[in-house]
Coordinates of C-alpha atoms in Angstrom, one line a residue:
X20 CA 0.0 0.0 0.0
X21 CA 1.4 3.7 -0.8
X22 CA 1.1 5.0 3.0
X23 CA 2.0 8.6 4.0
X24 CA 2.4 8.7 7.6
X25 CA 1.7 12.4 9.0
X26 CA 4.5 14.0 11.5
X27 CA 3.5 13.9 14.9
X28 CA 4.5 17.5 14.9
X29 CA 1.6 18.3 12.1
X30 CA -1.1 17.3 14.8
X31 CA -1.3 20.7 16.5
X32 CA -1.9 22.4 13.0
X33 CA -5.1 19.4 12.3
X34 CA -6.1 19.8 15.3
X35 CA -6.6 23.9 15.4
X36 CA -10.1 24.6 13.6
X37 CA -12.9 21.9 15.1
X38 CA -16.1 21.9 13.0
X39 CA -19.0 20.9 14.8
X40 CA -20.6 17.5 14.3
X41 CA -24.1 19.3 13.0
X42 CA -22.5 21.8 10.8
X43 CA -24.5 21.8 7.6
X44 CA -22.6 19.4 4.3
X45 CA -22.9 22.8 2.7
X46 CA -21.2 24.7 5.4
X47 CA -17.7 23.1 5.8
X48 CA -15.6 25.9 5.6
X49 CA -13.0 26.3 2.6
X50 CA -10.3 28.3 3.7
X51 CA -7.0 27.1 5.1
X52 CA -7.2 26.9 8.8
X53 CA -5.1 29.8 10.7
X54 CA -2.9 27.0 12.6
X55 CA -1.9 25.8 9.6
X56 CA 2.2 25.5 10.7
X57 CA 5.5 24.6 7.7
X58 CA 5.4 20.8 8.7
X59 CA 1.9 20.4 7.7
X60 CA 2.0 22.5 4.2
X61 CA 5.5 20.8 3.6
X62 CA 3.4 17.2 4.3
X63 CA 1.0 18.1 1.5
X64 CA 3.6 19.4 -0.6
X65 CA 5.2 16.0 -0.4
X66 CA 1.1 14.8 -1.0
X67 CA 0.6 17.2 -4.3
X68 CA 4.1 15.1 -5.8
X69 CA 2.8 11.7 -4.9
X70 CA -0.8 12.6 -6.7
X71 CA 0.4 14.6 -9.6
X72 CA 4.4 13.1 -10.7
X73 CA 4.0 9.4 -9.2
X74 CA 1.5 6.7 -8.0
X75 CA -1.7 9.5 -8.5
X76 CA -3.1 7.9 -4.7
X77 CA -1.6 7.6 -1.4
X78 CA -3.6 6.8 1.7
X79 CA -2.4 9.2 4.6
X80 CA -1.9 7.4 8.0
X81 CA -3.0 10.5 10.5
X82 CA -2.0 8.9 13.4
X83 CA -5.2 10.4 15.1
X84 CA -8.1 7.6 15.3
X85 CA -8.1 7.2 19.0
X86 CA -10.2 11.4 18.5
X87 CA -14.1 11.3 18.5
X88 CA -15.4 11.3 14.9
X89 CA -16.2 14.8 15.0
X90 CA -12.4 15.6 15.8
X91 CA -11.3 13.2 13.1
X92 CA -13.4 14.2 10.7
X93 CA -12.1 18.1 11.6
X94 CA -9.0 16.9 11.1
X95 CA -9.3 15.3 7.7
X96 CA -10.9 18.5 7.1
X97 CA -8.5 20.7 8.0
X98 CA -5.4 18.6 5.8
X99 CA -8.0 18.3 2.9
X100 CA -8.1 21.7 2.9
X101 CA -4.7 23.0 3.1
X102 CA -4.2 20.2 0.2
X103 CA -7.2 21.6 -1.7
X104 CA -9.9 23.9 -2.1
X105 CA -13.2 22.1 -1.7
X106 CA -15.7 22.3 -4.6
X107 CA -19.4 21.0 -4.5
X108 CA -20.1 17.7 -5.2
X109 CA -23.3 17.8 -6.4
X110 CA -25.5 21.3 -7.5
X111 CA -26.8 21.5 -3.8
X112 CA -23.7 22.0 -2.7
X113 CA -22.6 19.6 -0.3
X114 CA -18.6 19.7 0.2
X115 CA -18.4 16.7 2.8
X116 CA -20.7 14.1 2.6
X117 CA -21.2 11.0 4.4
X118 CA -20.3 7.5 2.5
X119 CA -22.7 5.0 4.7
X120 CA -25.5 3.1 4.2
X121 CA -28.5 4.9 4.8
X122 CA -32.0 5.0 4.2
X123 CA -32.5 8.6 4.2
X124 CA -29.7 10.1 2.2
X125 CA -29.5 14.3 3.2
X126 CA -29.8 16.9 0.9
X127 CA -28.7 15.3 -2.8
X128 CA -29.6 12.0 -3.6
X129 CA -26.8 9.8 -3.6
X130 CA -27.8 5.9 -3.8
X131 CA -24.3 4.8 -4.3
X132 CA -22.7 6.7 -1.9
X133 CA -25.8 5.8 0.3
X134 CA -26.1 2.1 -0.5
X135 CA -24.0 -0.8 -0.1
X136 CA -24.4 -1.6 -3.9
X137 CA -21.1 -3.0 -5.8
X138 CA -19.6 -2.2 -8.7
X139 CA -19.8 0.3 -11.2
X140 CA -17.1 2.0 -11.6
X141 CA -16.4 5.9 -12.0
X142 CA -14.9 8.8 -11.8
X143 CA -16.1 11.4 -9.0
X144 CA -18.5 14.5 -10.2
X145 CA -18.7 13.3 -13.7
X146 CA -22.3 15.0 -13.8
X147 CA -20.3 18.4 -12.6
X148 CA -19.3 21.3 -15.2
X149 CA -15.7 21.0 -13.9
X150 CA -15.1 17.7 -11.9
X151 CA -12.6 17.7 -9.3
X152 CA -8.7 16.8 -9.0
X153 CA -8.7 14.8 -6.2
X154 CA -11.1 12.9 -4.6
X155 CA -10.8 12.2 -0.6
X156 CA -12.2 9.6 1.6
X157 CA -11.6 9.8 5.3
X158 CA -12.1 6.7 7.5
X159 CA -14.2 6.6 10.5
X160 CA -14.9 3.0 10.6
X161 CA -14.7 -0.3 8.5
X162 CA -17.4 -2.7 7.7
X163 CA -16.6 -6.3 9.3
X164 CA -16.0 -7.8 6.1
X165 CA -14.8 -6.2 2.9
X166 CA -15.6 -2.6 1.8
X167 CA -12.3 -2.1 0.3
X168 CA -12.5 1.0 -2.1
X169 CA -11.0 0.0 -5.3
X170 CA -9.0 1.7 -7.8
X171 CA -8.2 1.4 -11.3
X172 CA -5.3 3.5 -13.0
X173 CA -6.6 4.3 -17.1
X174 CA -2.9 4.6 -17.8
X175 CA -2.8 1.1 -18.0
X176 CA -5.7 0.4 -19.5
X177 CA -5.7 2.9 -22.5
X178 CA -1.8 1.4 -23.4
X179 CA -3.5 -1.8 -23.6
X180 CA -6.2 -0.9 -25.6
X181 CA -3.6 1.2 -27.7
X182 CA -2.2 -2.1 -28.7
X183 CA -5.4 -4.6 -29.1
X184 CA -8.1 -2.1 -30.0
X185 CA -7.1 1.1 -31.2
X186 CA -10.8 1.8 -32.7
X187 CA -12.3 2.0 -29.1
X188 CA -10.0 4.6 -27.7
X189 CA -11.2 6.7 -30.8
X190 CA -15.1 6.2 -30.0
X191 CA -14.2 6.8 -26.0
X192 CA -12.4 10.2 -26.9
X193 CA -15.8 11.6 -28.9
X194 CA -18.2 13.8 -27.2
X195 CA -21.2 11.9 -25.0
X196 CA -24.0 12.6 -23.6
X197 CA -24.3 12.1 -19.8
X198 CA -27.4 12.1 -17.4
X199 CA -28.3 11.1 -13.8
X200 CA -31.1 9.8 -15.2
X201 CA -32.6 11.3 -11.8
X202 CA -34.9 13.8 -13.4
X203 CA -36.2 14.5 -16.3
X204 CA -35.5 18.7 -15.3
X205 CA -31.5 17.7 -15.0
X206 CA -29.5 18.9 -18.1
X207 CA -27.4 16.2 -20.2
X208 CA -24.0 17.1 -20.2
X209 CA -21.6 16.2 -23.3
X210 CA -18.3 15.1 -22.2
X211 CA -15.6 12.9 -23.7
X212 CA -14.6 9.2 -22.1
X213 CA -11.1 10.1 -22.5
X214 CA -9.2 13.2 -23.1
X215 CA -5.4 12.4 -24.1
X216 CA -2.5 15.0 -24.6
X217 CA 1.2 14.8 -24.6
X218 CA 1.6 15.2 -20.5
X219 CA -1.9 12.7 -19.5
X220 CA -4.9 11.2 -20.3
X221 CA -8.1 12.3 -18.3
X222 CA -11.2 10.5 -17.1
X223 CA -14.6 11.0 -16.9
X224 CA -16.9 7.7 -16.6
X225 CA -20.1 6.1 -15.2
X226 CA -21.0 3.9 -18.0
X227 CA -25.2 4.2 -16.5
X228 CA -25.2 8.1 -16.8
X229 CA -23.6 8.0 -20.6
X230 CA -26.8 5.0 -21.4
X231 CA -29.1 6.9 -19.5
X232 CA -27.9 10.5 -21.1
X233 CA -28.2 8.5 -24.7
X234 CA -32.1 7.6 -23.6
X235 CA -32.7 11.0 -22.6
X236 CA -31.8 12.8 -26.2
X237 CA -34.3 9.7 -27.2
X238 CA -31.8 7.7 -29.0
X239 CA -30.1 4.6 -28.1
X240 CA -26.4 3.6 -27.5
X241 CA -25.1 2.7 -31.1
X242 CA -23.1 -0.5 -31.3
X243 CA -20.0 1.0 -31.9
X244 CA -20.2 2.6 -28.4
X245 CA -21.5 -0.1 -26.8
X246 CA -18.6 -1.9 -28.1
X247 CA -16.1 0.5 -26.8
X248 CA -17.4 0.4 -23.3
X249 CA -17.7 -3.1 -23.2
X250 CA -13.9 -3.5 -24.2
X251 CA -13.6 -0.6 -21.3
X252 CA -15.7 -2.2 -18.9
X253 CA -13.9 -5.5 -19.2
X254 CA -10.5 -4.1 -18.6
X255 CA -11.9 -2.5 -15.5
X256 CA -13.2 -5.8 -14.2
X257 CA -9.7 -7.4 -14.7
X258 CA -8.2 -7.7 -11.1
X259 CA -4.2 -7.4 -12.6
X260 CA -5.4 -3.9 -13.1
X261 CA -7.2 -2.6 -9.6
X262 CA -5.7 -1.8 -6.6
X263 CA -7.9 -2.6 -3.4
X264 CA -8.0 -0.7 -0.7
X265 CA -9.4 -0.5 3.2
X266 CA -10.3 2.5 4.6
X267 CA -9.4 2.6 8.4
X268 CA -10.5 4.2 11.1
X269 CA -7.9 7.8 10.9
X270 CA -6.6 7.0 7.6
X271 CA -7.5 9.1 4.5
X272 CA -7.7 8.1 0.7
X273 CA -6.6 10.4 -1.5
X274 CA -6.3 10.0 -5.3
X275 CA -5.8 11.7 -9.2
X276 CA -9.7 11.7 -10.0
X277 CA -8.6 12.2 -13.5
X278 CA -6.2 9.3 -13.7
X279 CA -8.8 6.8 -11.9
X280 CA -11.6 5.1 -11.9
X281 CA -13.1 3.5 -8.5
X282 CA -15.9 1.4 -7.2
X283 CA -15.9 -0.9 -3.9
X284 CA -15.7 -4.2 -3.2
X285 CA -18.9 -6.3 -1.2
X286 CA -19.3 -5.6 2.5
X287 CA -21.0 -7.2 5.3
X288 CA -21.3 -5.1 8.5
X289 CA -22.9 -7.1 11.7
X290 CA -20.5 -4.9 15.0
X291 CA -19.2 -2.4 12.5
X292 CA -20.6 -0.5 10.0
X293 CA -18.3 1.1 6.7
X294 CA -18.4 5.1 7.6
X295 CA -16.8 7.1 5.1
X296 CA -16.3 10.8 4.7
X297 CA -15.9 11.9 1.3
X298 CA -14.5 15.5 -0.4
X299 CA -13.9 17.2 -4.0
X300 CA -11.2 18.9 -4.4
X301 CA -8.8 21.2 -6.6
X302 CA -5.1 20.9 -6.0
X303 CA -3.7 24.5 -4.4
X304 CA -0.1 23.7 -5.7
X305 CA -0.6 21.6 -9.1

């Protein structure tokens, strides 16, 4: 596992701005808290490399998960934020939202992120204008079994289907339509698959929102496509190319939402439910 273990000396600095437990998803604040000390922006610094010049994830080891999960999940917070500036994650504007199961999701409707449904993989805020960098997930508790958060790195996956099918890459880097498929009032965004320049290829993917954004225009997915995800989808599903991960209790996820895709792995929870915390973000230092 690619583990970042925070100073002991960054603890003061995570530890200086506590949000309360009831503050509003929409309310977490954005700015960089005042106690924010060199050892802490020099940690994130070392963060910002490992995202953007090598593996594109890390999970950071706080050292902090004997705190209440109000403390820990200020201090996420608070290192989330000096890494990045928060950005909505969906158009009512939550910037931290819970990743549990739950029957009565809050403000935006979320039934993945609210579920313990499988599968699927995707990239975070694919129905946004501008999705995020990085995507963060905090841990506050894992399930008994399973529950790992998996991740998939489309480097790999686009030199492989450079070599055995170079007539997919070229449908996944057209224009799509994508839709939550939610309501009928939500707009269908055109974005390509893939985006590849001479420095990266970028991601944007949830294979349901591009069928369910070709059934709203009132047209169906045309073979081609359906080909080209397939191919994509397959790939995905191929365990040489994910990297699984479990989220413990004071660790944070952190990876390249451009570079990956993700999805989870099965969970039972009996004593312990999976209790995530979840934030978009855009790099400060790129």
């Amino acid at each position: 596992m690619t583990t970042f273990r925070l100073p002991e000396q960054t603890h003061a600095a995570l530890l200086s701005r506590t949000i309360p437990a009831d503050q509003p998803l929409d309310a977490w604040p954005l700015d960089v808290p005042d106690g924010t000390t060199g050892s802490l922006r020099a940690a994130c610094l070392d963060i910002t490399r490992r995202l953007r010049e090598k593996e594109g994830w890390v999970v950071v080891e706080t050292g902090l998960a004997d705190l209440d999960d109000a403390q820990l999940s200020s201090a996420a917070w608070n290192l989330f934020t000096v890494l990045c500036l928060p950005v909505p994650q969906y158009r009512t504007g939550e910037l931290m939202y819970p990743v549990e199961v739950s029957a009565a999701p809050t403000l935006a409707s979320s039934h993945y992120s609210s579920s313990s449904r499988t599968g699927g993989f995707h990239t975070d805020g694919t129905l946004l204008d501008s999705a995020p960098d990085v995507a963060m997930l905090a841990g506050l508790s894992a399930a008994d079994e399973g529950g790992e958060t998996v991740l998939v790195d489309v480097d790999g996956l686009v030199t492989v289907l450079a070599e055995r099918a170079p007539e997919h890459l070229a449908v996944l880097e057209k224009s799509h339509p994508f839709h939550s498929g939610d309501s009928a009032d939500d707009p269908v965004m055109l974005h390509r698959i893939l985006t590849r320049t001479e420095s990266r290829t970028q991601v944007r993917y949830l294979r349901r929102y591009i069928e369910q954004g070709h059934q709203a225009q009132g047209r169906a997915v045309d073979g081609e496509l359906v080909a080209a995800l397939d191919a994509w989808d397959e790939l995905i599903a191929q365990p040489v190319h994910q990297v699984p991960v479990l989220i413990g209790r004071g660790q944070v996820l952190l990876w390249d939402n451009f570079r990956f895709v993700h999805g989870r792995t099965p969970f039972t929870e009996r004593l312990h439910r999976r209790r995530l915390r979840r934030g978009y973000g855009l790099l400060r230092t790129a």
